[in-house]
Amino acid sequence: MTKITGNNTVSVNDKQYIFEVLAGSARSYLWDQMQIWEDMFLDAIAQERDIIGLDQGPAEMMERYYSLSQTDRRRLELDEDRLLAVLLYNLIAFMVMMRVSKDEIRRKVRRMLGRCHIGLSMSQQVNELIDNIANLNGNDIDLRPATSRLLQKQSFTVHWGTDSSGDMLF
């Protein structure tokens, strides 16, 4: 049994990845526009920050940041760096899938990496990927899970008094 899609005949047993259809013979020039990739990156950042609760206004964020202890500040900075690095890493993977010029990928990603001010520990993953980009094609790059997918919901019980024998508060 075969299925015909456009000019292609595909066997039902054959795997066909969605990026192969998107980047097929009628590949759009949209993918070569570097501004669209930057816009996608910024939109993804906004969405992730909204999901994980970092979507406050700048004044509120700075007020919250300065009220944190030094350890909590460092943790918050690392969380933000991790979010940016994962999204940039995945953006590179999508760009490679869509057969964007490797030189353009390097140029754009290095520019965005500089603008993001990602710390050294997190930017190392992105830099290693950029250094090896010449050897990567199609879906060779495994996507990293977004920060919002790794959230672990926690619940706590609060009791009146100094131990757990007091009334539970909600």
JSON list of C-alpha atoms in Angstrom, two decimals, residues 29-126:
[
{"chain": "A", "resi": 29, "resn": "TYR", "atom": "CA", "xyz": [13.14, 30.93, 1.23]},
{"chain": "A", "resi": 30, "resn": "LEU", "atom": "CA", "xyz": [11.57, 31.89, 4.53]},
{"chain": "A", "resi": 31, "resn": "TRP", "atom": "CA", "xyz": [14.07, 29.63, 6.30]},
{"chain": "A", "resi": 32, "resn": "ASP", "atom": "CA", "xyz": [16.98, 31.66, 4.89]},
{"chain": "A", "resi": 33, "resn": "GLN", "atom": "CA", "xyz": [15.72, 34.86, 6.52]},
{"chain": "A", "resi": 34, "resn": "MET", "atom": "CA", "xyz": [17.79, 35.16, 9.69]},
{"chain": "A", "resi": 35, "resn": "GLN", "atom": "CA", "xyz": [15.36, 37.61, 11.31]},
{"chain": "A", "resi": 36, "resn": "ILE", "atom": "CA", "xyz": [12.64, 34.94, 11.46]},
{"chain": "A", "resi": 37, "resn": "TRP", "atom": "CA", "xyz": [14.95, 32.68, 13.48]},
{"chain": "A", "resi": 38, "resn": "GLU", "atom": "CA", "xyz": [15.73, 35.47, 15.93]},
{"chain": "A", "resi": 39, "resn": "ASP", "atom": "CA", "xyz": [12.02, 36.26, 16.26]},
{"chain": "A", "resi": 40, "resn": "MET", "atom": "CA", "xyz": [11.27, 32.57, 16.92]},
{"chain": "A", "resi": 41, "resn": "PHE", "atom": "CA", "xyz": [13.98, 32.50, 19.58]},
{"chain": "A", "resi": 42, "resn": "LEU", "atom": "CA", "xyz": [12.62, 35.59, 21.33]},
{"chain": "A", "resi": 43, "resn": "ASP", "atom": "CA", "xyz": [9.05, 34.25, 21.18]},
{"chain": "A", "resi": 44, "resn": "ALA", "atom": "CA", "xyz": [10.17, 30.92, 22.63]},
{"chain": "A", "resi": 45, "resn": "ILE", "atom": "CA", "xyz": [11.96, 32.73, 25.47]},
{"chain": "A", "resi": 46, "resn": "ALA", "atom": "CA", "xyz": [8.86, 34.78, 26.25]},
{"chain": "A", "resi": 47, "resn": "GLN", "atom": "CA", "xyz": [6.67, 31.67, 26.26]},
{"chain": "A", "resi": 48, "resn": "GLU", "atom": "CA", "xyz": [9.04, 29.67, 28.49]},
{"chain": "A", "resi": 49, "resn": "ARG", "atom": "CA", "xyz": [9.46, 32.55, 30.93]},
{"chain": "A", "resi": 50, "resn": "ASP", "atom": "CA", "xyz": [5.69, 32.87, 31.10]},
{"chain": "A", "resi": 51, "resn": "ILE", "atom": "CA", "xyz": [5.24, 29.15, 31.80]},
{"chain": "A", "resi": 52, "resn": "ILE", "atom": "CA", "xyz": [7.85, 28.99, 34.57]},
{"chain": "A", "resi": 53, "resn": "GLY", "atom": "CA", "xyz": [6.78, 32.23, 36.23]},
{"chain": "A", "resi": 54, "resn": "LEU", "atom": "CA", "xyz": [9.54, 34.63, 35.17]},
{"chain": "A", "resi": 55, "resn": "ASP", "atom": "CA", "xyz": [7.20, 36.86, 33.16]},
{"chain": "A", "resi": 56, "resn": "GLN", "atom": "CA", "xyz": [7.10, 39.78, 35.57]},
{"chain": "A", "resi": 57, "resn": "GLY", "atom": "CA", "xyz": [7.88, 43.34, 34.59]},
{"chain": "A", "resi": 58, "resn": "PRO", "atom": "CA", "xyz": [11.50, 44.58, 34.76]},
{"chain": "A", "resi": 59, "resn": "ALA", "atom": "CA", "xyz": [10.97, 46.62, 37.95]},
{"chain": "A", "resi": 60, "resn": "GLU", "atom": "CA", "xyz": [9.31, 43.67, 39.72]},
{"chain": "A", "resi": 61, "resn": "MET", "atom": "CA", "xyz": [12.06, 41.31, 38.57]},
{"chain": "A", "resi": 62, "resn": "MET", "atom": "CA", "xyz": [14.83, 43.61, 39.82]},
{"chain": "A", "resi": 63, "resn": "GLU", "atom": "CA", "xyz": [13.05, 44.11, 43.15]},
{"chain": "A", "resi": 64, "resn": "ARG", "atom": "CA", "xyz": [12.66, 40.36, 43.54]},
{"chain": "A", "resi": 65, "resn": "TYR", "atom": "CA", "xyz": [16.28, 39.75, 42.49]},
{"chain": "A", "resi": 66, "resn": "TYR", "atom": "CA", "xyz": [17.72, 42.20, 45.04]},
{"chain": "A", "resi": 67, "resn": "SER", "atom": "CA", "xyz": [15.62, 40.71, 47.83]},
{"chain": "A", "resi": 68, "resn": "LEU", "atom": "CA", "xyz": [17.15, 37.24, 47.27]},
{"chain": "A", "resi": 69, "resn": "SER", "atom": "CA", "xyz": [20.13, 35.83, 49.11]},
{"chain": "A", "resi": 70, "resn": "GLN", "atom": "CA", "xyz": [23.41, 35.45, 47.21]},
{"chain": "A", "resi": 71, "resn": "THR", "atom": "CA", "xyz": [22.80, 31.70, 46.78]},
{"chain": "A", "resi": 72, "resn": "ASP", "atom": "CA", "xyz": [19.29, 32.23, 45.44]},
{"chain": "A", "resi": 73, "resn": "ARG", "atom": "CA", "xyz": [20.54, 34.92, 43.07]},
{"chain": "A", "resi": 74, "resn": "ARG", "atom": "CA", "xyz": [23.12, 32.52, 41.66]},
{"chain": "A", "resi": 75, "resn": "ARG", "atom": "CA", "xyz": [20.47, 29.80, 41.26]},
{"chain": "A", "resi": 76, "resn": "LEU", "atom": "CA", "xyz": [18.15, 32.21, 39.46]},
{"chain": "A", "resi": 77, "resn": "GLU", "atom": "CA", "xyz": [20.99, 33.30, 37.14]},
{"chain": "A", "resi": 78, "resn": "LEU", "atom": "CA", "xyz": [21.83, 29.67, 36.34]},
{"chain": "A", "resi": 79, "resn": "ASP", "atom": "CA", "xyz": [18.16, 28.88, 35.67]},
{"chain": "A", "resi": 80, "resn": "GLU", "atom": "CA", "xyz": [17.93, 31.81, 33.27]},
{"chain": "A", "resi": 81, "resn": "ASP", "atom": "CA", "xyz": [21.19, 30.80, 31.56]},
{"chain": "A", "resi": 82, "resn": "ARG", "atom": "CA", "xyz": [19.96, 27.21, 31.23]},
{"chain": "A", "resi": 83, "resn": "LEU", "atom": "CA", "xyz": [16.68, 28.37, 29.68]},
{"chain": "A", "resi": 84, "resn": "LEU", "atom": "CA", "xyz": [18.50, 30.54, 27.12]},
{"chain": "A", "resi": 85, "resn": "ALA", "atom": "CA", "xyz": [21.11, 27.88, 26.32]},
{"chain": "A", "resi": 86, "resn": "VAL", "atom": "CA", "xyz": [18.52, 25.12, 25.79]},
{"chain": "A", "resi": 87, "resn": "LEU", "atom": "CA", "xyz": [16.40, 27.31, 23.53]},
{"chain": "A", "resi": 88, "resn": "LEU", "atom": "CA", "xyz": [19.44, 28.42, 21.54]},
{"chain": "A", "resi": 89, "resn": "TYR", "atom": "CA", "xyz": [20.64, 24.81, 21.25]},
{"chain": "A", "resi": 90, "resn": "ASN", "atom": "CA", "xyz": [17.22, 23.71, 19.95]},
{"chain": "A", "resi": 91, "resn": "LEU", "atom": "CA", "xyz": [17.12, 26.67, 17.57]},
{"chain": "A", "resi": 92, "resn": "ILE", "atom": "CA", "xyz": [20.39, 25.48, 16.04]},
{"chain": "A", "resi": 93, "resn": "ALA", "atom": "CA", "xyz": [18.88, 22.01, 15.64]},
{"chain": "A", "resi": 94, "resn": "PHE", "atom": "CA", "xyz": [15.87, 23.44, 13.79]},
{"chain": "A", "resi": 95, "resn": "MET", "atom": "CA", "xyz": [18.10, 25.59, 11.59]},
{"chain": "A", "resi": 96, "resn": "VAL", "atom": "CA", "xyz": [20.17, 22.54, 10.63]},
{"chain": "A", "resi": 97, "resn": "MET", "atom": "CA", "xyz": [16.98, 20.59, 9.88]},
{"chain": "A", "resi": 98, "resn": "MET", "atom": "CA", "xyz": [15.81, 23.35, 7.57]},
{"chain": "A", "resi": 99, "resn": "ARG", "atom": "CA", "xyz": [19.17, 23.37, 5.74]},
{"chain": "A", "resi": 100, "resn": "VAL", "atom": "CA", "xyz": [20.09, 26.93, 6.64]},
{"chain": "A", "resi": 101, "resn": "SER", "atom": "CA", "xyz": [23.63, 27.86, 5.58]},
{"chain": "A", "resi": 102, "resn": "LYS", "atom": "CA", "xyz": [26.11, 26.67, 8.23]},
{"chain": "A", "resi": 103, "resn": "ASP", "atom": "CA", "xyz": [28.01, 29.98, 8.03]},
{"chain": "A", "resi": 104, "resn": "GLU", "atom": "CA", "xyz": [24.77, 31.91, 8.58]},
{"chain": "A", "resi": 105, "resn": "ILE", "atom": "CA", "xyz": [23.93, 29.68, 11.56]},
{"chain": "A", "resi": 106, "resn": "ARG", "atom": "CA", "xyz": [27.34, 30.31, 13.10]},
{"chain": "A", "resi": 107, "resn": "ARG", "atom": "CA", "xyz": [27.11, 34.06, 12.55]},
{"chain": "A", "resi": 108, "resn": "LYS", "atom": "CA", "xyz": [23.55, 34.41, 13.86]},
{"chain": "A", "resi": 109, "resn": "VAL", "atom": "CA", "xyz": [23.99, 32.12, 16.87]},
{"chain": "A", "resi": 110, "resn": "ARG", "atom": "CA", "xyz": [27.25, 33.76, 17.98]},
{"chain": "A", "resi": 111, "resn": "ARG", "atom": "CA", "xyz": [25.54, 37.15, 17.75]},
{"chain": "A", "resi": 112, "resn": "MET", "atom": "CA", "xyz": [22.55, 35.96, 19.79]},
{"chain": "A", "resi": 113, "resn": "LEU", "atom": "CA", "xyz": [24.85, 34.23, 22.28]},
{"chain": "A", "resi": 114, "resn": "GLY", "atom": "CA", "xyz": [26.66, 37.52, 22.85]},
{"chain": "A", "resi": 115, "resn": "ARG", "atom": "CA", "xyz": [23.41, 39.44, 23.24]},
{"chain": "A", "resi": 116, "resn": "CYS", "atom": "CA", "xyz": [22.05, 36.93, 25.78]},
{"chain": "A", "resi": 117, "resn": "HIS", "atom": "CA", "xyz": [25.09, 37.18, 28.10]},
{"chain": "A", "resi": 118, "resn": "ILE", "atom": "CA", "xyz": [24.82, 33.46, 28.89]},
{"chain": "A", "resi": 119, "resn": "GLY", "atom": "CA", "xyz": [27.33, 32.30, 31.50]},
{"chain": "A", "resi": 120, "resn": "LEU", "atom": "CA", "xyz": [30.35, 30.24, 30.48]},
{"chain": "A", "resi": 121, "resn": "SER", "atom": "CA", "xyz": [29.09, 26.91, 31.84]},
{"chain": "A", "resi": 122, "resn": "MET", "atom": "CA", "xyz": [25.86, 27.01, 29.81]},
{"chain": "A", "resi": 123, "resn": "SER", "atom": "CA", "xyz": [27.25, 28.64, 26.68]},
{"chain": "A", "resi": 124, "resn": "GLN", "atom": "CA", "xyz": [29.83, 25.85, 26.40]},
{"chain": "A", "resi": 125, "resn": "GLN", "atom": "CA", "xyz": [27.18, 23.40, 25.09]},
{"chain": "A", "resi": 126, "resn": "VAL", "atom": "CA", "xyz": [26.10, 25.85, 22.41]}
]
